[in-house]
Amino acid sequence: MKKLLALICSLVLLAGGISMFSACGADNSKDWEEIKERGTLVVGCTIFKPITYQEGTEWKGFDVDVARAVGDKLGVDIQFQIIEWGKKVIELNSGNVDCLWNGMTITDELQEQTSVSVPYMKNQQVVIVRAADKDKYDTQEELKNARIVAESGSAGAAFGKEMSEEFVPVTTQLDIFTNLTANTADVGILDSVLAGYYLEEEAYSSLEMVDVGFEEEQYGIAFRKGSPAKDEVNKALKELWAEGKITEIAENYGLADTLIAIE
């Protein structure tokens, strides 16, 4: 019944153009009890190297390993489910997933719509362009006339809409690279964590990263508004930080210098 109510509310809000799920007054106070009884925490994510990705059928990445360590602490299995990132809050509030954990930037809008964990990693939005254009698009002012792409629902998309009338959202962050190499876009805006990882690949050797001065961001995990699952995960994260486990995982992916202390 709870999932049915949540789904109805999400559909009503979507149709009305309202994103604040709390308007439906859903009671999420039993979330953690239901997760514990089911024995599985379902994580909504996308493919986002080196944060969350697959090799064959095996899930890998920094967030994947940390989520599993949290699951071990809390006595639940972790199930990863790929979602359309532009509809992430609807996926969460419909009950399709229990949390959004995918190198997700904490924004004011996200905090209004969901309950967000402690921040655990620093990030910054950056621009990637074809190498020949690196001097053409190296300031925010110069982006105004550019064909910009960014993942729908991402922090990069928010900047893209603000910067250019020729902004086009794409389904995944990998689509940004495809559009740039195909010359169907001039600029991609995305997380520095992902950009740095993919630009090491030979397939994208014609592209370069440009820092145009976007402010530093922080990653967090989103739960349904008022869900006690947030507090349970926060507690586990703090314990893992104190034990040095999060730092150990980050070192495996070359991300140790991006961590935020969880105290």
XYZ file of N, CA, C and O in Angstrom, residues 72-194:
492
model
N 27.324 -4.539 5.043
C 27.885 -5.486 6.009
C 27.685 -4.983 7.437
O 27.375 -5.760 8.347
N 27.866 -3.682 7.643
C 27.664 -3.091 8.962
C 26.214 -3.204 9.425
O 25.936 -3.451 10.598
N 25.309 -3.004 8.482
C 23.887 -2.927 8.819
C 23.156 -4.255 8.679
O 21.972 -4.350 9.011
N 23.843 -5.260 8.174
C 23.232 -6.585 8.060
C 22.235 -6.705 6.924
O 21.263 -7.466 7.036
N 22.467 -5.976 5.823
C 21.589 -6.087 4.653
C 22.437 -6.257 3.398
O 23.581 -5.823 3.348
N 21.859 -6.895 2.397
C 22.504 -6.996 1.095
C 22.281 -5.695 0.323
O 21.312 -4.970 0.571
N 23.180 -5.422 -0.614
C 23.043 -4.230 -1.457
C 22.724 -4.676 -2.880
O 23.423 -5.503 -3.461
N 21.648 -4.122 -3.411
C 21.258 -4.405 -4.793
C 21.335 -3.111 -5.591
O 20.753 -2.096 -5.207
N 22.063 -3.139 -6.701
C 22.217 -1.948 -7.532
C 21.231 -2.002 -8.698
O 21.099 -3.032 -9.360
N 20.564 -0.886 -8.926
C 19.564 -0.827 -9.979
C 19.782 0.426 -10.820
O 19.743 1.545 -10.308
N 20.019 0.226 -12.115
C 20.224 1.361 -13.011
C 18.890 2.081 -13.237
O 17.872 1.450 -13.517
N 18.921 3.403 -13.087
C 17.725 4.213 -13.284
C 18.038 5.345 -14.263
O 19.199 5.608 -14.569
N 17.005 6.008 -14.732
C 17.177 7.204 -15.553
C 17.422 8.372 -14.606
O 16.525 8.747 -13.832
N 18.611 8.943 -14.655
C 19.017 9.906 -13.640
C 18.135 11.147 -13.619
O 17.923 11.754 -12.557
N 17.589 11.520 -14.741
C 16.709 12.682 -14.790
C 15.405 12.475 -14.036
O 14.698 13.441 -13.745
N 15.092 11.219 -13.705
C 13.865 10.894 -12.978
C 14.185 10.261 -11.618
O 13.384 9.517 -11.064
N 15.364 10.577 -11.098
C 15.850 9.887 -9.907
C 14.956 10.059 -8.677
O 14.748 9.107 -7.919
N 14.413 11.262 -8.474
C 13.571 11.479 -7.293
C 12.244 10.742 -7.437
O 11.709 10.201 -6.456
N 11.720 10.686 -8.640
C 10.496 9.903 -8.880
C 10.762 8.423 -8.613
O 9.947 7.734 -7.979
N 11.900 7.923 -9.078
C 12.267 6.520 -8.831
C 12.366 6.254 -7.331
O 11.933 5.205 -6.842
N 12.920 7.199 -6.597
C 13.069 7.044 -5.151
C 11.719 7.065 -4.450
O 11.398 6.167 -3.656
N 10.910 8.061 -4.734
C 9.648 8.227 -4.036
C 8.589 7.216 -4.452
O 7.625 6.988 -3.713
N 8.760 6.585 -5.599
C 7.830 5.530 -6.022
C 8.090 4.222 -5.277
O 7.284 3.305 -5.333
N 9.257 4.148 -4.592
C 9.625 2.914 -3.908
C 10.385 1.955 -4.789
O 10.701 0.844 -4.369
N 10.709 2.383 -6.006
C 11.456 1.512 -6.913
C 12.875 1.271 -6.411
O 13.463 0.210 -6.640
N 13.444 2.282 -5.730
C 14.756 2.154 -5.092
C 14.641 2.739 -3.689
O 13.732 3.516 -3.392
N 15.599 2.371 -2.825
C 15.578 2.855 -1.440
C 16.442 4.086 -1.236
O 16.259 4.822 -0.263
N 17.409 4.286 -2.117
C 18.267 5.465 -2.015
C 18.908 5.742 -3.364
O 18.892 4.891 -4.259
N 19.460 6.928 -3.498
C 20.195 7.347 -4.700
C 21.648 7.509 -4.278
O 21.972 8.392 -3.480
N 22.513 6.641 -4.806
C 23.902 6.598 -4.346
C 24.786 6.396 -5.568
O 25.016 5.300 -6.027
N 25.278 7.531 -6.116
C 25.909 7.437 -7.427
C 26.731 8.678 -7.737
O 26.535 9.318 -8.755
N 27.650 9.051 -6.844
C 28.397 10.275 -7.069
C 27.457 11.433 -7.318
O 27.588 12.152 -8.308
N 26.507 11.630 -6.400
C 25.423 12.593 -6.610
C 25.714 13.905 -5.887
O 25.937 13.929 -4.675
N 25.689 14.994 -6.629
C 25.940 16.309 -6.066
C 24.794 16.737 -5.156
O 23.621 16.645 -5.525
N 25.137 17.213 -3.968
C 24.141 17.739 -3.039
C 23.769 19.151 -3.479
O 24.621 20.024 -3.582
N 22.489 19.347 -3.757
C 21.985 20.665 -4.155
C 20.847 21.068 -3.217
O 20.285 20.237 -2.498
N 20.490 22.349 -3.241
C 19.367 22.820 -2.426
C 18.081 22.100 -2.822
O 17.275 21.721 -1.961
N 17.896 21.914 -4.124
C 16.687 21.237 -4.607
C 16.621 19.803 -4.100
O 15.566 19.341 -3.653
N 17.742 19.099 -4.137
C 17.766 17.726 -3.661
C 17.450 17.668 -2.169
O 16.721 16.774 -1.710
N 17.962 18.599 -1.397
C 17.708 18.608 0.043
C 16.257 18.937 0.360
O 15.728 18.493 1.375
N 15.616 19.694 -0.500
C 14.189 19.983 -0.314
C 13.337 18.750 -0.593
O 12.330 18.510 0.068
N 13.747 17.958 -1.563
C 12.941 16.832 -2.025
C 13.203 15.539 -1.265
O 12.344 14.653 -1.240
N 14.397 15.409 -0.689
C 14.801 14.141 -0.080
C 15.526 14.397 1.238
O 15.793 15.537 1.608
N 15.862 13.326 1.937
C 16.742 13.407 3.101
C 18.130 12.963 2.651
O 18.287 11.850 2.136
N 19.126 13.817 2.841
C 20.457 13.581 2.288
C 21.454 13.251 3.394
O 21.454 13.857 4.467
N 22.312 12.297 3.110
C 23.332 11.846 4.054
C 24.393 12.902 4.312
O 24.398 13.971 3.694
N 25.329 12.556 5.181
C 26.519 13.387 5.343
C 27.284 13.389 4.015
O 27.281 12.401 3.282
N 27.946 14.492 3.667
C 28.776 14.498 2.460
C 30.009 13.630 2.662
O 30.540 13.539 3.774
N 30.466 12.991 1.576
C 31.601 12.088 1.725
C 32.701 12.303 0.679
O 33.789 11.748 0.794
N 32.441 13.123 -0.344
C 33.447 13.319 -1.382
C 33.288 14.687 -2.024
O 32.173 15.182 -2.190
N 34.424 15.302 -2.385
C 34.434 16.585 -3.098
C 34.398 16.344 -4.608
O 34.907 15.338 -5.091
N 33.813 17.303 -5.304
C 33.764 17.217 -6.757
C 33.672 18.629 -7.327
O 33.472 19.601 -6.599
N 33.824 18.739 -8.622
C 33.650 20.008 -9.320
C 33.178 19.698 -10.736
O 33.601 18.714 -11.336
N 32.268 20.528 -11.230
C 31.877 20.396 -12.626
C 32.977 20.990 -13.507
O 33.534 22.044 -13.189
N 33.294 20.293 -14.584
C 34.308 20.774 -15.521
C 33.755 20.684 -16.938
O 32.739 20.033 -17.191
N 34.437 21.348 -17.829
C 34.085 21.343 -19.244
C 35.048 20.422 -19.977
O 36.249 20.421 -19.698
N 34.534 19.621 -20.911
C 35.411 18.905 -21.830
C 35.073 19.345 -23.253
O 33.913 19.571 -23.593
N 36.112 19.499 -24.038
C 35.980 19.978 -25.415
C 36.952 19.215 -26.297
O 37.845 18.520 -25.811
N 36.778 19.357 -27.610
C 37.801 18.840 -28.514
C 39.080 19.660 -28.312
O 39.019 20.875 -28.076
N 40.217 19.010 -28.381
C 41.496 19.666 -28.089
C 41.686 20.941 -28.904
O 42.230 21.937 -28.414
N 41.199 20.935 -30.134
C 41.351 22.106 -31.000
C 40.570 23.314 -30.484
O 40.848 24.458 -30.874
N 39.593 23.068 -29.596
C 38.738 24.150 -29.091
C 39.067 24.557 -27.663
O 38.320 25.334 -27.049
N 40.168 24.061 -27.112
C 40.429 24.283 -25.688
C 40.607 25.758 -25.332
O 40.313 26.167 -24.202
N 41.065 26.570 -26.269
C 41.204 28.007 -26.006
C 39.938 28.783 -26.363
O 39.792 29.944 -25.970
N 39.053 28.142 -27.079
C 37.817 28.798 -27.514
C 36.772 28.799 -26.406
O 35.961 29.729 -26.304
N 36.790 27.770 -25.578
C 35.796 27.632 -24.522
C 36.475 27.458 -23.161
O 36.299 26.451 -22.480
N 37.247 28.441 -22.746
C 37.962 28.299 -21.479
C 37.471 29.259 -20.391
O 38.083 29.396 -19.337
N 36.334 29.929 -20.654
C 35.681 30.749 -19.624
C 34.177 30.509 -19.695
O 33.648 30.077 -20.735
N 33.481 30.812 -18.612
C 32.033 30.640 -18.610
C 31.366 31.561 -19.628
O 30.361 31.197 -20.246
N 31.895 32.731 -19.824
C 31.339 33.685 -20.785
C 31.346 33.107 -22.196
O 30.396 33.307 -22.974
N 32.395 32.370 -22.523
C 32.531 31.828 -23.873
C 31.596 30.651 -24.143
O 31.459 30.216 -25.287
N 30.939 30.153 -23.104
C 30.030 29.022 -23.285
C 28.657 29.445 -23.804
O 27.863 28.596 -24.204
N 28.391 30.729 -23.823
C 27.050 31.205 -24.170
C 26.603 30.797 -25.567
O 25.418 30.559 -25.805
N 27.529 30.725 -26.493
C 27.171 30.380 -27.875
C 27.542 28.948 -28.246
O 27.522 28.575 -29.418
N 27.864 28.157 -27.252
C 28.293 26.776 -27.510
C 27.114 25.809 -27.481
O 26.120 26.033 -26.791
N 27.260 24.742 -28.240
C 26.308 23.631 -28.165
C 26.748 22.756 -26.987
O 27.743 22.043 -27.070
N 26.013 22.825 -25.903
C 26.412 22.159 -24.663
C 25.546 20.923 -24.431
O 24.329 20.940 -24.642
N 26.183 19.861 -23.950
C 25.460 18.667 -23.534
C 25.877 18.307 -22.107
O 26.999 18.568 -21.681
N 24.938 17.727 -21.367
C 25.196 17.227 -20.021
C 24.113 16.211 -19.690
O 23.041 16.203 -20.308
N 24.393 15.356 -18.725
C 23.439 14.323 -18.351
C 22.187 14.939 -17.736
O 22.260 15.777 -16.834
N 21.029 14.519 -18.210
C 19.756 15.010 -17.687
C 19.667 14.785 -16.182
O 19.953 13.704 -15.687
N 19.274 15.816 -15.452
C 19.119 15.700 -14.014
C 20.388 15.889 -13.208
O 20.365 15.828 -11.981
N 21.506 16.137 -13.889
C 22.796 16.269 -13.214
C 23.087 17.723 -12.868
O 22.432 18.648 -13.363
N 24.117 17.917 -12.026
C 24.566 19.280 -11.735
C 25.072 19.952 -13.002
O 24.880 21.161 -13.200
N 25.702 19.176 -13.887
C 26.178 19.718 -15.150
C 25.050 20.244 -16.017
O 25.195 21.256 -16.708
N 23.903 19.565 -15.972
C 22.750 20.004 -16.753
C 22.230 21.345 -16.246
O 21.818 22.199 -17.041
N 22.256 21.538 -14.937
C 21.809 22.816 -14.374
C 22.684 23.954 -14.886
O 22.180 25.023 -15.263
N 23.995 23.733 -14.933
C 24.903 24.746 -15.470
C 24.676 24.938 -16.973
O 24.697 26.069 -17.471
N 24.484 23.835 -17.697
C 24.287 23.926 -19.138
C 23.078 24.757 -19.507
O 23.142 25.601 -20.422
N 21.969 24.572 -18.792
C 20.749 25.348 -19.051
C 20.990 26.830 -18.805
O 20.461 27.691 -19.507
N 21.771 27.111 -17.770
C 22.054 28.497 -17.412
C 23.003 29.165 -18.398
O 22.876 30.359 -18.695
N 23.926 28.380 -18.939
C 24.984 28.942 -19.766
C 24.572 29.203 -21.210
O 25.005 30.180 -21.813
N 23.761 28.331 -21.798
C 23.539 28.419 -23.241
C 22.116 28.057 -23.638
O 21.522 27.126 -23.079
N 21.602 28.765 -24.623
C 20.292 28.433 -25.181
C 20.362 27.181 -26.042
O 19.331 26.595 -26.387
N 21.576 26.770 -26.385
C 21.743 25.575 -27.213
C 22.103 24.355 -26.369
O 22.701 23.404 -26.861
N 21.698 24.380 -25.116
C 21.929 23.219 -24.250
C 20.979 22.087 -24.611
O 19.793 22.301 -24.849
N 21.515 20.856 -24.638
C 20.715 19.667 -24.906
C 21.046 18.602 -23.843
O 22.214 18.218 -23.696
N 20.047 18.136 -23.088
C 20.324 17.075 -22.117
C 20.505 15.733 -22.807
O 19.884 15.472 -23.844
N 21.374 14.887 -22.242
C 21.571 13.539 -22.772
C 21.284 12.546 -21.659
O 21.205 12.907 -20.483
N 21.123 11.282 -22.027
C 20.668 10.278 -21.064
C 21.736 9.907 -20.046
O 21.452 9.750 -18.853
N 22.980 9.745 -20.489
C 24.059 9.343 -19.591
C 25.278 10.248 -19.780
O 25.408 10.932 -20.803
N 26.184 10.217 -18.814
C 27.397 11.019 -18.942
C 28.265 10.525 -20.095
O 28.961 11.311 -20.737
N 28.216 9.235 -20.386
C 28.996 8.716 -21.510
C 28.516 9.289 -22.844
O 29.294 9.412 -23.791
N 27.236 9.658 -22.922
C 26.717 10.271 -24.149
C 27.397 11.606 -24.443
O 27.430 12.050 -25.594
N 27.918 12.242 -23.411
C 28.641 13.496 -23.608
C 29.859 13.264 -24.496
O 30.100 14.002 -25.462
N 30.616 12.219 -24.192
C 31.812 11.904 -24.972
C 31.447 11.546 -26.410
O 32.123 11.943 -27.358
N 30.375 10.796 -26.566
C 29.926 10.396 -27.902
C 29.577 11.610 -28.751
O 29.959 11.709 -29.924
N 28.861 12.564 -28.158
C 28.471 13.768 -28.900
C 29.673 14.626 -29.273
O 29.717 15.194 -30.373
N 30.636 14.711 -28.398
C 31.815 15.524 -28.693
C 32.662 14.904 -29.800
O 33.115 15.594 -30.709
N 32.879 13.608 -29.721
C 33.702 12.962 -30.751
C 32.986 12.930 -32.094
O 33.634 12.906 -33.147
N 31.651 12.957 -32.072
C 30.875 12.967 -33.321
C 30.640 14.386 -33.843
O 30.007 14.573 -34.889
N 31.126 15.384 -33.101
C 30.984 16.790 -33.485
C 29.530 17.241 -33.526
O 29.167 18.147 -34.279
N 28.686 16.632 -32.703
C 27.301 17.080 -32.591
C 27.104 17.974 -31.368
O 25.981 18.381 -31.065
N 28.194 18.258 -30.655
C 28.199 19.204 -29.539
C 29.584 19.827 -29.472
O 30.565 19.261 -29.959
N 29.654 21.010 -28.874
C 30.936 21.702 -28.722
C 31.535 21.500 -27.337
O 32.753 21.461 -27.178
N 30.655 21.385 -26.354
C 31.076 21.374 -24.950
C 30.267 20.347 -24.170
O 29.056 20.211 -24.370
N 30.936 19.639 -23.296
C 30.257 18.770 -22.344
C 30.556 19.256 -20.937
O 31.676 19.693 -20.649
N 29.550 19.230 -20.062
C 29.762 19.592 -18.659
C 29.468 18.372 -17.813
O 28.388 17.778 -17.912
N 30.417 17.988 -16.974
C 30.274 16.781 -16.169
C 31.204 16.818 -14.971
O 32.004 17.739 -14.811
N 31.107 15.797 -14.136
C 31.913 15.700 -12.922
C 33.383 15.519 -13.258
O 33.740 14.716 -14.129
N 34.233 16.227 -12.527
C 35.679 16.100 -12.744
C 36.155 14.685 -12.469
O 37.086 14.195 -13.121
N 35.520 13.998 -11.506
C 35.906 12.623 -11.166
C 35.773 11.717 -12.381
O 36.689 10.963 -12.725
N 34.637 11.802 -13.065
C 34.406 10.958 -14.241
C 35.231 11.430 -15.427
O 35.812 10.629 -16.156
